[in-house]
C-alpha positions as CSV (number, residue, x, y, z in Angstrom):
1,H,4.3,55.7,-41.0
2,V,7.8,56.7,-42.3
3,Q,9.6,59.5,-40.3
4,L,12.4,61.5,-41.4
5,V,14.3,63.9,-39.1
6,E,16.9,66.5,-40.5
7,S,19.7,68.1,-38.6
8,G,22.8,70.3,-39.1
9,G,21.7,73.5,-40.4
10,D,23.3,76.4,-39.2
11,S,24.5,80.0,-40.1
12,V,27.8,80.1,-42.0
13,Q,29.8,82.6,-44.0
14,P,30.1,82.5,-47.8
15,G,32.6,79.8,-48.6
16,G,32.0,77.9,-45.7
17,S,30.8,74.2,-45.4
18,L,28.1,72.3,-43.8
19,T,26.9,68.7,-43.6
20,L,23.2,68.1,-43.2
21,S,21.8,64.6,-41.9
22,C,18.6,62.9,-42.3
23,V,17.6,59.9,-40.1
24,I,14.8,57.7,-41.6
25,S,12.8,55.4,-39.5
26,E,12.9,52.5,-42.2
27,D,15.3,50.8,-44.4
28,L,17.1,53.1,-46.9
29,F,17.0,50.3,-49.5
30,S,13.3,50.8,-49.8
31,Y,13.5,54.3,-50.9
32,S,15.0,56.7,-53.3
33,M,16.0,59.8,-51.3
34,G,16.2,63.5,-52.2
35,W,17.2,66.8,-50.8
36,F,15.2,69.8,-51.5
37,R,15.5,73.4,-50.2
38,Q,13.1,76.4,-50.1
39,A,13.8,80.1,-49.8
40,L,11.5,82.6,-48.6
41,G,9.0,83.5,-51.2
42,K,10.3,80.8,-53.7
43,E,9.2,77.3,-54.8
44,R,10.7,74.4,-53.4
45,E,13.9,73.3,-55.4
46,G,15.4,69.9,-55.9
47,V,19.0,69.9,-54.8
48,A,20.3,66.2,-54.9
49,A,18.9,62.7,-55.2
50,I,20.2,59.2,-54.5
51,S,18.7,56.0,-55.8
52,S,17.3,53.3,-53.6
53,N,20.4,51.1,-54.3
54,G,22.6,54.0,-53.6
55,L,24.4,53.6,-57.0
56,S,23.2,56.6,-58.7
57,S,23.1,60.3,-57.6
58,Y,22.0,63.4,-59.3
59,F,22.4,67.1,-58.5
60,G,20.7,70.3,-59.5
61,D,22.7,72.6,-61.6
62,S,23.1,75.2,-59.2
63,V,24.9,72.9,-56.8
64,K,26.9,70.7,-59.0
65,G,30.6,70.2,-58.0
66,R,29.8,71.8,-54.5
67,F,27.4,69.5,-52.8
68,A,27.6,65.6,-52.2
69,I,24.9,63.2,-51.2
70,S,25.8,60.0,-49.4
71,R,24.1,57.6,-47.0
72,D,24.9,55.2,-44.3
73,T,22.5,52.4,-44.4
74,A,23.4,50.8,-41.1
75,K,22.5,54.2,-39.5
76,R,19.5,54.8,-41.7
77,T,21.1,58.4,-42.4
78,L,21.2,60.4,-45.5
79,Y,23.7,63.1,-45.7
80,L,24.2,66.2,-47.8
81,K,27.6,67.7,-47.6
82,M,27.8,71.3,-48.9
83,D,31.0,73.2,-49.8
84,F,31.7,76.6,-51.1
85,L,28.4,77.7,-49.8
86,K,26.9,80.9,-51.4
87,P,24.2,83.4,-50.1
88,E,21.8,81.9,-52.6
89,D,22.0,78.6,-50.9
90,T,20.1,80.0,-47.9
91,G,16.9,78.3,-47.1
92,M,15.2,75.5,-45.4
93,Y,16.4,72.1,-46.4
94,F,14.2,69.1,-46.5
95,C,15.0,65.5,-47.0
96,A,12.5,63.3,-48.7
97,A,11.8,59.7,-49.3
98,G,9.9,58.1,-52.3
99,T,9.0,54.5,-53.2
100,E,8.3,55.0,-57.0
101,V,10.4,58.0,-57.8
102,R,10.8,58.2,-61.6
103,W,14.5,58.8,-62.2
104,N,14.0,61.2,-64.9
105,R,11.9,63.4,-62.3
106,R,14.3,62.6,-59.3
107,L,14.3,66.3,-58.3
108,V,10.7,67.0,-58.5
109,A,9.0,67.3,-55.3
110,R,5.8,65.5,-56.2
111,E,7.7,62.0,-56.7
112,Y,8.5,61.8,-53.2
113,D,6.1,60.5,-50.6
114,Y,7.5,61.4,-47.2
115,W,9.2,64.6,-45.9
116,G,11.0,65.7,-42.9
117,Q,10.3,69.0,-41.2
118,G,13.4,70.8,-42.5
119,T,16.5,72.3,-41.2
120,Q,17.5,76.0,-41.8
121,V,20.7,77.0,-43.6
122,T,21.6,80.6,-43.7
123,V,24.7,81.8,-45.6
124,S,25.6,85.4,-45.0
């Protein structure tokens, strides 16, 4: 059973920065990984994704140029560095792992098999 645990969420002012972490219980090379967020009353939105070999990454239009995704395979940890935060970035942030993520659907939640419990980010 794959486990993912997010951390790093906080309340920040607009223009601020945060780095989220997600520790996975298994080898990162086995999974494509993604970050998703969900604001109150809204659907879950794909934010960023990274391929299982770590060579490809992709970002949603709303965060391009502001967010970065990275990973430390030795620590089995996925990161999301968020800069120039805006109030619309507020939401619960989830990391997800998938074994057969189709790269043309890398920001689609259904492509992922395992999910963390989420960490709250509030920008105000």
